[in-house]
């Protein structure tokens, strides 16, 4: 009976993750720049609008994790569900593109809350199989991320004959329907970790932050995720630019990126199971190395087959590393601070994701694509050495 309840629990969470990430992704890709442009936004404003959402994760993931430890995870999940439900409707009210900035930040709050709280919830319930279960949930979110641009593009194309901006707004109606499903499903998630604190104080956040920083293993693992998503940010931003520059057709670029996403989604539960059974530190190092070496080879490759292989290997590297870092942090964190630790991990990850394109963009502008992609290997090696030293993997 307990096995059945556990399976139903992770299935419900996975369905939530699928529709939640589907909702946020369809609101962004490919509709957001098109919608902003139709409202009169220039390229600079479009870039600013697109960059706002990740900052919600940087600013909020850690505080949200702390609150989930003290107030209970169900409350935070329902808060996220409320944002998933209401945010898509706000896009429909926008008449000036600059208003998309606060709307995008508000929408970004949903994933900033959902990610660390769900990870902590799974880690608490599945102590012996947390890696595999986190991998299953993460795979579900990736399937939603993969499907969303296809549905969004189809809706835009289907309503192209409708005058005005409704063809873009139709996408946000689809996001609202998805957000409604998320909210209803979250209502059914059992409240197994009730909070006992009713007063929020600054000392509560300081205590959790000090505890996280004091454990160099936790801090080193967060740096691994920062480095991983630094490299991933470079990959997703500049790989398509490089491919177009060497004459690869747009539809083939889509296939190349789909290979990476699907490789992550398919392998995460399997790598999560390995992380549960073996020392996750070795898996983390292997994943970061595969990611760094594969991205560094982009600028010396021109064959379509090699590009697909690079996409595949980078996806496997991301899958290996990220599922193991989440599991390792859950192992290290105290039970009463799992949410805070997951939140800190998510915040630092978002910093790397935002910094990668900025740093690599500067290097590519000055020295070319080779320098930008090779910097990913350097970052990866520095991170591996630091992580091995900080976690005493080398004796």
mmCIF file of C-alpha atoms in Angstrom:
data_model
loop_
_atom_site.group_PDB
_atom_site.id
_atom_site.type_symbol
_atom_site.label_atom_id
_atom_site.label_comp_id
_atom_site.label_asym_id
_atom_site.label_seq_id
_atom_site.Cartn_x
_atom_site.Cartn_y
_atom_site.Cartn_z
ATOM 1 C CA UNK A 1 0.000 0.000 0.000
ATOM 2 C CA UNK A 2 2.844 2.410 0.857
ATOM 3 C CA UNK A 3 4.527 1.649 -2.459
ATOM 4 C CA UNK A 4 1.301 2.515 -4.263
ATOM 5 C CA UNK A 5 0.995 5.796 -2.333
ATOM 6 C CA UNK A 6 4.603 6.678 -3.103
ATOM 7 C CA UNK A 7 4.125 5.974 -6.802
ATOM 8 C CA UNK A 8 0.958 8.068 -6.914
ATOM 9 C CA UNK A 9 2.707 10.875 -5.034
ATOM 10 C CA UNK A 10 5.643 11.118 -7.441
ATOM 11 C CA UNK A 11 3.296 10.732 -10.430
ATOM 12 C CA UNK A 12 1.180 13.657 -9.236
ATOM 13 C CA UNK A 13 4.266 15.790 -8.677
ATOM 14 C CA UNK A 14 5.624 14.851 -12.114
ATOM 15 C CA UNK A 15 2.337 15.860 -13.773
ATOM 16 C CA UNK A 16 2.486 19.153 -11.864
ATOM 17 C CA UNK A 17 6.060 19.692 -13.068
ATOM 18 C CA UNK A 18 5.131 18.885 -16.658
ATOM 19 C CA UNK A 19 2.256 21.374 -16.854
ATOM 20 C CA UNK A 20 4.050 24.004 -14.760
ATOM 21 C CA UNK A 21 7.136 24.148 -16.965
ATOM 22 C CA UNK A 22 4.959 23.796 -20.064
ATOM 23 C CA UNK A 23 3.066 26.895 -18.896
ATOM 24 C CA UNK A 24 6.135 29.041 -18.253
ATOM 25 C CA UNK A 25 7.974 27.879 -21.363
ATOM 26 C CA UNK A 26 5.064 28.391 -23.763
ATOM 27 C CA UNK A 27 4.752 31.919 -22.360
ATOM 28 C CA UNK A 28 8.346 32.603 -23.379
ATOM 29 C CA UNK A 29 9.354 30.545 -26.388
ATOM 30 C CA UNK A 30 8.754 31.536 -29.153
ATOM 31 C CA UNK A 31 5.907 33.940 -28.336
ATOM 32 C CA UNK A 32 7.455 36.471 -25.940
ATOM 33 C CA UNK A 33 9.762 38.361 -28.347
ATOM 34 C CA UNK A 34 7.078 38.258 -31.049
ATOM 35 C CA UNK A 35 4.386 39.574 -28.698
ATOM 36 C CA UNK A 36 6.683 42.279 -27.328
ATOM 37 C CA UNK A 37 7.632 43.340 -30.858
ATOM 38 C CA UNK A 38 3.976 43.516 -31.909
ATOM 39 C CA UNK A 39 3.394 45.889 -28.984
ATOM 40 C CA UNK A 40 6.237 48.131 -30.182
ATOM 41 C CA UNK A 41 9.275 46.910 -28.236
ATOM 42 C CA UNK A 42 12.734 47.347 -29.779
ATOM 43 C CA UNK A 43 15.528 44.769 -29.548
ATOM 44 C CA UNK A 44 17.024 46.237 -26.372
ATOM 45 C CA UNK A 45 13.691 46.167 -24.552
ATOM 46 C CA UNK A 46 12.987 42.633 -25.776
ATOM 47 C CA UNK A 47 16.325 41.528 -24.333
ATOM 48 C CA UNK A 48 15.520 43.168 -21.002
ATOM 49 C CA UNK A 49 12.072 41.557 -20.889
ATOM 50 C CA UNK A 50 13.575 38.132 -21.583
ATOM 51 C CA UNK A 51 16.255 38.540 -18.904
ATOM 52 C CA UNK A 52 13.889 39.472 -16.062
ATOM 53 C CA UNK A 53 12.452 36.056 -15.275
ATOM 54 C CA UNK A 54 15.717 34.351 -14.169
ATOM 55 C CA UNK A 55 16.327 37.158 -11.675
ATOM 56 C CA UNK A 56 13.244 36.034 -9.793
ATOM 57 C CA UNK A 57 14.998 32.723 -9.215
ATOM 58 C CA UNK A 58 18.212 34.418 -8.095
ATOM 59 C CA UNK A 59 16.408 36.641 -5.609
ATOM 60 C CA UNK A 60 13.668 34.362 -4.326
ATOM 61 C CA UNK A 61 14.746 30.701 -4.402
ATOM 62 C CA UNK A 62 16.739 30.816 -1.169
ATOM 63 C CA UNK A 63 14.181 32.821 0.880
ATOM 64 C CA UNK A 64 11.442 30.534 -0.419
ATOM 65 C CA UNK A 65 13.426 27.472 0.636
ATOM 66 C CA UNK A 66 13.852 28.891 4.139
ATOM 67 C CA UNK A 67 10.134 29.667 4.387
ATOM 68 C CA UNK A 68 9.240 26.140 3.265
ATOM 69 C CA UNK A 69 11.307 24.718 6.137
ATOM 70 C CA UNK A 70 9.442 26.816 8.688
ATOM 71 C CA UNK A 71 5.960 27.405 7.279
ATOM 72 C CA UNK A 72 5.375 24.091 5.543
ATOM 73 C CA UNK A 73 5.857 23.133 1.927
ATOM 74 C CA UNK A 74 2.173 22.852 0.997
ATOM 75 C CA UNK A 75 1.633 26.568 1.648
ATOM 76 C CA UNK A 76 4.502 27.523 -0.645
ATOM 77 C CA UNK A 77 3.317 25.132 -3.349
ATOM 78 C CA UNK A 78 -0.153 26.692 -3.272
ATOM 79 C CA UNK A 79 1.446 30.135 -3.542
ATOM 80 C CA UNK A 80 3.320 28.951 -6.630
ATOM 81 C CA UNK A 81 0.077 27.490 -7.989
ATOM 82 C CA UNK A 82 -1.604 30.862 -7.571
ATOM 83 C CA UNK A 83 1.113 32.510 -9.638
ATOM 84 C CA UNK A 84 0.912 29.832 -12.348
ATOM 85 C CA UNK A 85 -2.853 30.435 -12.462
ATOM 86 C CA UNK A 86 -2.898 34.237 -12.595
ATOM 87 C CA UNK A 87 0.306 35.221 -14.414
ATOM 88 C CA UNK A 88 -0.798 34.109 -17.921
ATOM 89 C CA UNK A 89 -3.888 36.315 -17.657
ATOM 90 C CA UNK A 90 -1.742 39.381 -16.950
ATOM 91 C CA UNK A 91 -0.111 39.103 -20.383
ATOM 92 C CA UNK A 92 -3.560 39.626 -21.911
ATOM 93 C CA UNK A 93 -3.903 42.991 -20.142
ATOM 94 C CA UNK A 94 -0.601 44.411 -21.399
ATOM 95 C CA UNK A 95 -0.850 47.299 -23.867
ATOM 96 C CA UNK A 96 2.617 48.799 -23.346
ATOM 97 C CA UNK A 97 5.581 46.401 -23.810
ATOM 98 C CA UNK A 98 7.390 47.810 -20.769
ATOM 99 C CA UNK A 99 4.636 46.301 -18.605
ATOM 100 C CA UNK A 100 5.877 42.883 -19.673
ATOM 101 C CA UNK A 101 8.849 43.407 -17.336
ATOM 102 C CA UNK A 102 6.878 43.141 -14.063
ATOM 103 C CA UNK A 103 4.664 40.447 -15.573
ATOM 104 C CA UNK A 104 7.694 38.327 -16.469
ATOM 105 C CA UNK A 105 9.178 38.791 -13.005
ATOM 106 C CA UNK A 106 5.885 37.771 -11.416
ATOM 107 C CA UNK A 107 5.679 34.704 -13.652
ATOM 108 C CA UNK A 108 9.287 33.849 -12.801
ATOM 109 C CA UNK A 109 8.297 33.724 -9.136
ATOM 110 C CA UNK A 110 6.277 30.573 -9.862
ATOM 111 C CA UNK A 111 9.257 28.453 -10.910
ATOM 112 C CA UNK A 112 11.477 30.122 -8.282
ATOM 113 C CA UNK A 113 9.093 28.730 -5.668
ATOM 114 C CA UNK A 114 8.183 25.412 -7.262
ATOM 115 C CA UNK A 115 11.668 24.065 -8.037
ATOM 116 C CA UNK A 116 13.377 24.118 -4.623
ATOM 117 C CA UNK A 117 10.208 23.271 -2.687
ATOM 118 C CA UNK A 118 9.440 20.193 -4.795
ATOM 119 C CA UNK A 119 13.066 19.026 -4.580
ATOM 120 C CA UNK A 120 12.968 19.355 -0.797
ATOM 121 C CA UNK A 121 9.601 17.594 -0.628
ATOM 122 C CA UNK A 122 10.889 14.638 -2.653
ATOM 123 C CA UNK A 123 14.124 14.467 -0.674
ATOM 124 C CA UNK A 124 12.205 14.303 2.612
ATOM 125 C CA UNK A 125 9.765 11.636 1.486
ATOM 126 C CA UNK A 126 12.137 9.389 -0.486
ATOM 127 C CA UNK A 127 15.259 9.312 1.670
ATOM 128 C CA UNK A 128 16.640 6.110 0.129
ATOM 129 C CA UNK A 129 15.652 6.807 -3.493
ATOM 130 C CA UNK A 130 15.722 10.594 -3.663
ATOM 131 C CA UNK A 131 18.066 10.711 -6.661
ATOM 132 C CA UNK A 132 15.863 8.508 -8.824
ATOM 133 C CA UNK A 133 12.659 10.299 -7.797
ATOM 134 C CA UNK A 134 14.141 13.749 -8.364
ATOM 135 C CA UNK A 135 15.290 12.489 -11.761
ATOM 136 C CA UNK A 136 11.754 11.346 -12.605
ATOM 137 C CA UNK A 137 10.300 14.720 -11.659
ATOM 138 C CA UNK A 138 12.998 16.602 -13.564
ATOM 139 C CA UNK A 139 12.402 14.480 -16.670
ATOM 140 C CA UNK A 140 8.708 15.367 -16.575
ATOM 141 C CA UNK A 141 9.543 19.076 -16.520
ATOM 142 C CA UNK A 142 11.859 18.619 -19.497
ATOM 143 C CA UNK A 143 9.127 16.940 -21.526
ATOM 144 C CA UNK A 144 6.949 19.967 -20.808
ATOM 145 C CA UNK A 145 9.788 22.281 -21.821
ATOM 146 C CA UNK A 146 10.212 20.364 -25.098
ATOM 147 C CA UNK A 147 6.525 20.316 -26.034
ATOM 148 C CA UNK A 148 5.746 23.958 -25.173
ATOM 149 C CA UNK A 149 7.521 25.702 -28.109
ATOM 150 C CA UNK A 150 5.909 23.261 -30.548
ATOM 151 C CA UNK A 151 2.405 23.979 -29.234
ATOM 152 C CA UNK A 152 3.097 27.709 -28.989
ATOM 153 C CA UNK A 153 4.388 27.891 -32.541
ATOM 154 C CA UNK A 154 1.405 25.896 -33.796
ATOM 155 C CA UNK A 155 -1.064 28.245 -32.079
ATOM 156 C CA UNK A 156 0.636 31.329 -33.515
ATOM 157 C CA UNK A 157 0.533 29.799 -36.992
ATOM 158 C CA UNK A 158 -3.091 28.651 -36.630
ATOM 159 C CA UNK A 159 -4.363 32.100 -35.623
ATOM 160 C CA UNK A 160 -2.237 34.026 -38.138
ATOM 161 C CA UNK A 161 -5.375 35.024 -40.076
ATOM 162 C CA UNK A 162 -6.854 36.718 -36.985
ATOM 163 C CA UNK A 163 -6.123 40.482 -37.021
ATOM 164 C CA UNK A 164 -4.349 42.157 -34.111
ATOM 165 C CA UNK A 165 -2.415 40.411 -31.361
ATOM 166 C CA UNK A 166 -4.857 37.595 -30.558
ATOM 167 C CA UNK A 167 -2.656 34.985 -32.232
ATOM 168 C CA UNK A 168 -0.069 35.735 -29.531
ATOM 169 C CA UNK A 169 -2.653 36.040 -26.775
ATOM 170 C CA UNK A 170 -3.997 32.600 -27.694
ATOM 171 C CA UNK A 171 -0.710 31.181 -26.435
ATOM 172 C CA UNK A 172 -1.228 32.807 -23.039
ATOM 173 C CA UNK A 173 -4.730 31.353 -22.876
ATOM 174 C CA UNK A 174 -3.118 27.945 -23.336
ATOM 175 C CA UNK A 175 -0.651 28.823 -20.552
ATOM 176 C CA UNK A 176 -3.601 29.756 -18.320
ATOM 177 C CA UNK A 177 -5.291 26.391 -18.924
ATOM 178 C CA UNK A 178 -2.044 24.650 -18.046
ATOM 179 C CA UNK A 179 -1.647 26.838 -14.944
ATOM 180 C CA UNK A 180 -5.197 25.979 -13.869
ATOM 181 C CA UNK A 181 -4.338 22.283 -14.025
ATOM 182 C CA UNK A 182 -1.219 22.934 -11.932
ATOM 183 C CA UNK A 183 -3.226 24.752 -9.269
ATOM 184 C CA UNK A 184 -5.882 22.035 -9.074
ATOM 185 C CA UNK A 185 -3.278 19.279 -8.861
ATOM 186 C CA UNK A 186 -1.356 21.091 -6.121
ATOM 187 C CA UNK A 187 -4.514 21.183 -4.036
ATOM 188 C CA UNK A 188 -4.351 17.380 -3.934
ATOM 189 C CA UNK A 189 -0.727 17.189 -2.758
ATOM 190 C CA UNK A 190 -0.802 15.921 0.857
ATOM 191 C CA UNK A 191 0.462 18.319 3.505
ATOM 192 C CA UNK A 192 3.006 16.008 5.142
ATOM 193 C CA UNK A 193 5.443 18.681 6.299
ATOM 194 C CA UNK A 194 3.353 21.139 8.262
ATOM 195 C CA UNK A 195 5.165 24.220 9.443
ATOM 196 C CA UNK A 196 5.285 25.111 13.111
ATOM 197 C CA UNK A 197 6.416 28.711 12.836
ATOM 198 C CA UNK A 198 3.971 31.549 12.350
ATOM 199 C CA UNK A 199 6.302 34.527 12.737
ATOM 200 C CA UNK A 200 8.905 35.327 10.086
ATOM 201 C CA UNK A 201 12.078 37.013 11.338
ATOM 202 C CA UNK A 202 15.309 38.132 9.616
ATOM 203 C CA UNK A 203 17.268 35.909 11.986
ATOM 204 C CA UNK A 204 15.575 32.881 10.441
ATOM 205 C CA UNK A 205 17.082 33.642 7.027
ATOM 206 C CA UNK A 206 20.475 34.572 8.458
ATOM 207 C CA UNK A 207 20.685 31.324 10.393
ATOM 208 C CA UNK A 208 19.937 29.234 7.300
ATOM 209 C CA UNK A 209 22.404 31.175 5.151
ATOM 210 C CA UNK A 210 25.178 30.882 7.732
ATOM 211 C CA UNK A 211 24.549 27.143 8.046
ATOM 212 C CA UNK A 212 24.738 26.684 4.274
ATOM 213 C CA UNK A 213 27.924 28.726 3.884
ATOM 214 C CA UNK A 214 29.574 27.023 6.845
ATOM 215 C CA UNK A 215 29.478 23.634 5.142
ATOM 216 C CA UNK A 216 32.071 23.850 2.408
ATOM 217 C CA UNK A 217 30.676 20.717 0.779
ATOM 218 C CA UNK A 218 27.287 22.367 0.301
ATOM 219 C CA UNK A 219 28.914 25.530 -1.000
ATOM 220 C CA UNK A 220 31.148 23.578 -3.386
ATOM 221 C CA UNK A 221 28.166 21.652 -4.749
ATOM 222 C CA UNK A 222 26.330 24.921 -5.370
ATOM 223 C CA UNK A 223 29.393 26.179 -7.257
ATOM 224 C CA UNK A 224 29.230 23.049 -9.415
ATOM 225 C CA UNK A 225 25.670 23.869 -10.408
ATOM 226 C CA UNK A 226 26.660 27.465 -11.075
ATOM 227 C CA UNK A 227 29.457 26.287 -13.376
ATOM 228 C CA UNK A 228 27.205 23.730 -15.064
ATOM 229 C CA UNK A 229 24.561 26.298 -15.898
ATOM 230 C CA UNK A 230 27.204 28.851 -16.859
ATOM 231 C CA UNK A 231 28.263 26.424 -19.582
ATOM 232 C CA UNK A 232 24.658 25.563 -20.452
ATOM 233 C CA UNK A 233 23.834 29.275 -20.781
ATOM 234 C CA UNK A 234 26.705 29.673 -23.235
ATOM 235 C CA UNK A 235 25.567 26.610 -25.167
ATOM 236 C CA UNK A 236 21.919 27.595 -25.566
ATOM 237 C CA UNK A 237 22.754 31.225 -26.414
ATOM 238 C CA UNK A 238 25.660 30.955 -28.838
ATOM 239 C CA UNK A 239 25.478 27.449 -30.276
ATOM 240 C CA UNK A 240 22.552 28.371 -32.575
ATOM 241 C CA UNK A 241 24.357 31.560 -33.642
ATOM 242 C CA UNK A 242 27.434 29.509 -34.515
ATOM 243 C CA UNK A 243 25.354 26.934 -36.403
ATOM 244 C CA UNK A 244 23.624 29.586 -38.486
ATOM 245 C CA UNK A 245 27.015 31.120 -39.232
ATOM 246 C CA UNK A 246 28.299 27.860 -40.744
ATOM 247 C CA UNK A 247 25.148 27.401 -42.818
ATOM 248 C CA UNK A 248 23.058 24.924 -40.791
ATOM 249 C CA UNK A 249 19.328 25.162 -41.568
ATOM 250 C CA UNK A 250 16.989 26.370 -38.828
ATOM 251 C CA UNK A 251 14.998 23.119 -38.700
ATOM 252 C CA UNK A 252 18.222 21.148 -38.208
ATOM 253 C CA UNK A 253 19.194 23.441 -35.330
ATOM 254 C CA UNK A 254 15.895 22.555 -33.714
ATOM 255 C CA UNK A 255 16.677 18.853 -34.090
ATOM 256 C CA UNK A 256 20.157 19.313 -32.624
ATOM 257 C CA UNK A 257 18.752 21.040 -29.540
ATOM 258 C CA UNK A 258 15.965 18.479 -29.208
ATOM 259 C CA UNK A 259 18.643 15.765 -28.975
ATOM 260 C CA UNK A 260 20.122 17.460 -25.918
ATOM 261 C CA UNK A 261 16.809 18.008 -24.139
ATOM 262 C CA UNK A 262 15.612 14.461 -24.749
ATOM 263 C CA UNK A 263 18.951 12.976 -23.695
ATOM 264 C CA UNK A 264 18.614 14.767 -20.359
ATOM 265 C CA UNK A 265 14.961 13.810 -19.894
ATOM 266 C CA UNK A 266 15.470 10.132 -20.741
ATOM 267 C CA UNK A 267 18.601 9.574 -18.659
ATOM 268 C CA UNK A 268 17.877 11.530 -15.472
ATOM 269 C CA UNK A 269 15.901 8.818 -13.640
ATOM 270 C CA UNK A 270 18.605 6.263 -14.504
ATOM 271 C CA UNK A 271 21.447 8.528 -13.366
ATOM 272 C CA UNK A 272 19.427 9.405 -10.277
ATOM 273 C CA UNK A 273 19.248 5.718 -9.393
ATOM 274 C CA UNK A 274 23.026 5.443 -9.786
ATOM 275 C CA UNK A 275 23.489 8.482 -7.522
ATOM 276 C CA UNK A 276 21.374 6.743 -4.876
ATOM 277 C CA UNK A 277 23.562 3.633 -5.020
ATOM 278 C CA UNK A 278 27.048 5.082 -5.545
ATOM 279 C CA UNK A 279 29.032 8.049 -4.270
ATOM 280 C CA UNK A 280 27.459 10.988 -6.189
ATOM 281 C CA UNK A 281 30.686 12.999 -6.096
ATOM 282 C CA UNK A 282 32.282 10.897 -8.846
ATOM 283 C CA UNK A 283 29.168 11.277 -10.977
ATOM 284 C CA UNK A 284 29.196 15.051 -10.503
ATOM 285 C CA UNK A 285 32.806 15.308 -11.664
ATOM 286 C CA UNK A 286 32.191 13.087 -14.697
ATOM 287 C CA UNK A 287 29.141 15.080 -15.737
ATOM 288 C CA UNK A 288 30.850 18.463 -15.513
ATOM 289 C CA UNK A 289 33.829 17.155 -17.487
ATOM 290 C CA UNK A 290 31.642 15.748 -20.288
ATOM 291 C CA UNK A 291 29.733 19.019 -20.531
ATOM 292 C CA UNK A 292 32.856 21.184 -20.604
ATOM 293 C CA UNK A 293 34.774 19.095 -23.132
ATOM 294 C CA UNK A 294 31.803 18.725 -25.483
ATOM 295 C CA UNK A 295 30.981 22.465 -25.582
ATOM 296 C CA UNK A 296 34.662 23.372 -26.031
ATOM 297 C CA UNK A 297 34.760 21.273 -29.235
ATOM 298 C CA UNK A 298 31.984 23.229 -30.956
ATOM 299 C CA UNK A 299 34.244 25.774 -32.614
ATOM 300 C CA UNK A 300 36.484 23.081 -34.144
ATOM 301 C CA UNK A 301 33.572 21.064 -35.525
ATOM 302 C CA UNK A 302 31.640 21.583 -38.729
ATOM 303 C CA UNK A 303 30.020 18.218 -39.438
ATOM 304 C CA UNK A 304 26.309 17.914 -38.691
ATOM 305 C CA UNK A 305 26.907 14.468 -37.180
ATOM 306 C CA UNK A 306 29.529 15.907 -34.831
ATOM 307 C CA UNK A 307 27.142 18.675 -33.818
ATOM 308 C CA UNK A 308 24.507 16.100 -32.906
ATOM 309 C CA UNK A 309 27.093 14.109 -30.937
ATOM 310 C CA UNK A 310 28.157 17.273 -29.089
ATOM 311 C CA UNK A 311 24.528 18.020 -28.234
ATOM 312 C CA UNK A 312 23.999 14.439 -27.044
ATOM 313 C CA UNK A 313 27.161 14.300 -24.894
ATOM 314 C CA UNK A 314 26.505 17.729 -23.372
ATOM 315 C CA UNK A 315 22.995 16.582 -22.446
ATOM 316 C CA UNK A 316 24.353 13.451 -20.796
ATOM 317 C CA UNK A 317 26.864 15.582 -18.893
ATOM 318 C CA UNK A 318 24.133 17.908 -17.612
ATOM 319 C CA UNK A 319 21.979 14.937 -16.641
ATOM 320 C CA UNK A 320 24.818 13.176 -14.815
ATOM 321 C CA UNK A 321 25.823 16.222 -12.838
ATOM 322 C CA UNK A 322 22.583 17.989 -11.945
ATOM 323 C CA UNK A 323 20.669 14.991 -10.629
ATOM 324 C CA UNK A 324 23.688 14.048 -8.502
ATOM 325 C CA UNK A 325 24.197 17.566 -7.088
ATOM 326 C CA UNK A 326 20.568 17.730 -5.962
ATOM 327 C CA UNK A 327 20.840 14.304 -4.341
ATOM 328 C CA UNK A 328 24.167 15.155 -2.696
ATOM 329 C CA UNK A 329 22.836 18.409 -1.229
ATOM 330 C CA UNK A 330 19.818 16.524 0.136
ATOM 331 C CA UNK A 331 22.221 14.049 1.778
ATOM 332 C CA UNK A 332 24.322 16.792 3.361
ATOM 333 C CA UNK A 333 21.624 19.194 4.510
ATOM 334 C CA UNK A 334 20.052 18.913 7.929
ATOM 335 C CA UNK A 335 16.463 17.753 7.811
ATOM 336 C CA UNK A 336 15.137 21.076 9.075
ATOM 337 C CA UNK A 337 17.112 22.986 6.418
ATOM 338 C CA UNK A 338 16.543 20.939 3.264
ATOM 339 C CA UNK A 339 14.327 23.615 1.736
ATOM 340 C CA UNK A 340 16.871 26.357 2.412
ATOM 341 C CA UNK A 341 19.667 24.247 0.925
ATOM 342 C CA UNK A 342 17.645 23.483 -2.211
ATOM 343 C CA UNK A 343 16.756 27.152 -2.514
ATOM 344 C CA UNK A 344 20.388 28.222 -2.218
ATOM 345 C CA UNK A 345 21.355 25.646 -4.838
ATOM 346 C CA UNK A 346 18.700 27.024 -7.200
ATOM 347 C CA UNK A 347 19.708 30.661 -6.636
ATOM 348 C CA UNK A 348 23.379 30.011 -7.319
ATOM 349 C CA UNK A 349 22.445 27.958 -10.389
ATOM 350 C CA UNK A 350 20.483 30.907 -11.805
ATOM 351 C CA UNK A 351 23.464 33.192 -11.253
ATOM 352 C CA UNK A 352 25.602 30.912 -13.406
ATOM 353 C CA UNK A 353 22.873 30.623 -16.034
ATOM 354 C CA UNK A 354 22.700 34.417 -16.328
ATOM 355 C CA UNK A 355 26.460 35.025 -16.167
ATOM 356 C CA UNK A 356 27.453 32.501 -18.847
ATOM 357 C CA UNK A 357 26.064 34.366 -21.882
ATOM 358 C CA UNK A 358 27.400 37.696 -20.580
ATOM 359 C CA UNK A 359 30.969 36.499 -20.074
ATOM 360 C CA UNK A 360 31.115 34.335 -23.191
ATOM 361 C CA UNK A 361 29.486 37.088 -25.255
ATOM 362 C CA UNK A 362 32.321 39.430 -24.306
ATOM 363 C CA UNK A 363 34.962 36.799 -25.127
ATOM 364 C CA UNK A 364 33.330 35.947 -28.456
ATOM 365 C CA UNK A 365 33.091 39.628 -29.395
ATOM 366 C CA UNK A 366 36.801 40.178 -28.723
ATOM 367 C CA UNK A 367 38.422 36.827 -29.570
ATOM 368 C CA UNK A 368 35.842 34.812 -31.541
ATOM 369 C CA UNK A 369 33.750 31.697 -30.961
ATOM 370 C CA UNK A 370 36.731 29.492 -30.169
ATOM 371 C CA UNK A 371 37.613 31.494 -27.054
ATOM 372 C CA UNK A 372 34.018 31.660 -25.895
ATOM 373 C CA UNK A 373 33.428 27.920 -26.133
ATOM 374 C CA UNK A 374 36.882 27.006 -24.801
ATOM 375 C CA UNK A 375 36.203 29.098 -21.708
ATOM 376 C CA UNK A 376 33.546 26.512 -20.850
ATOM 377 C CA UNK A 377 36.206 23.814 -20.550
ATOM 378 C CA UNK A 378 38.345 26.040 -18.323
ATOM 379 C CA UNK A 379 35.395 26.823 -16.080
ATOM 380 C CA UNK A 380 34.521 23.130 -15.888
ATOM 381 C CA UNK A 381 38.045 22.063 -14.928
ATOM 382 C CA UNK A 382 38.344 24.767 -12.252
ATOM 383 C CA UNK A 383 34.988 23.701 -10.816
ATOM 384 C CA UNK A 384 35.965 20.005 -10.785
ATOM 385 C CA UNK A 385 39.263 20.692 -9.001
ATOM 386 C CA UNK A 386 37.594 22.963 -6.454
ATOM 387 C CA UNK A 387 34.790 20.470 -5.830
ATOM 388 C CA UNK A 388 37.172 17.535 -5.385
ATOM 389 C CA UNK A 389 39.268 19.527 -2.923
ATOM 390 C CA UNK A 390 36.306 20.921 -0.979
ATOM 391 C CA UNK A 391 34.631 17.541 -0.594
ATOM 392 C CA UNK A 392 37.908 15.770 0.205
ATOM 393 C CA UNK A 393 37.591 13.404 -2.700
ATOM 394 C CA UNK A 394 41.374 13.575 -3.137
ATOM 395 C CA UNK A 395 43.334 12.269 -0.133
#
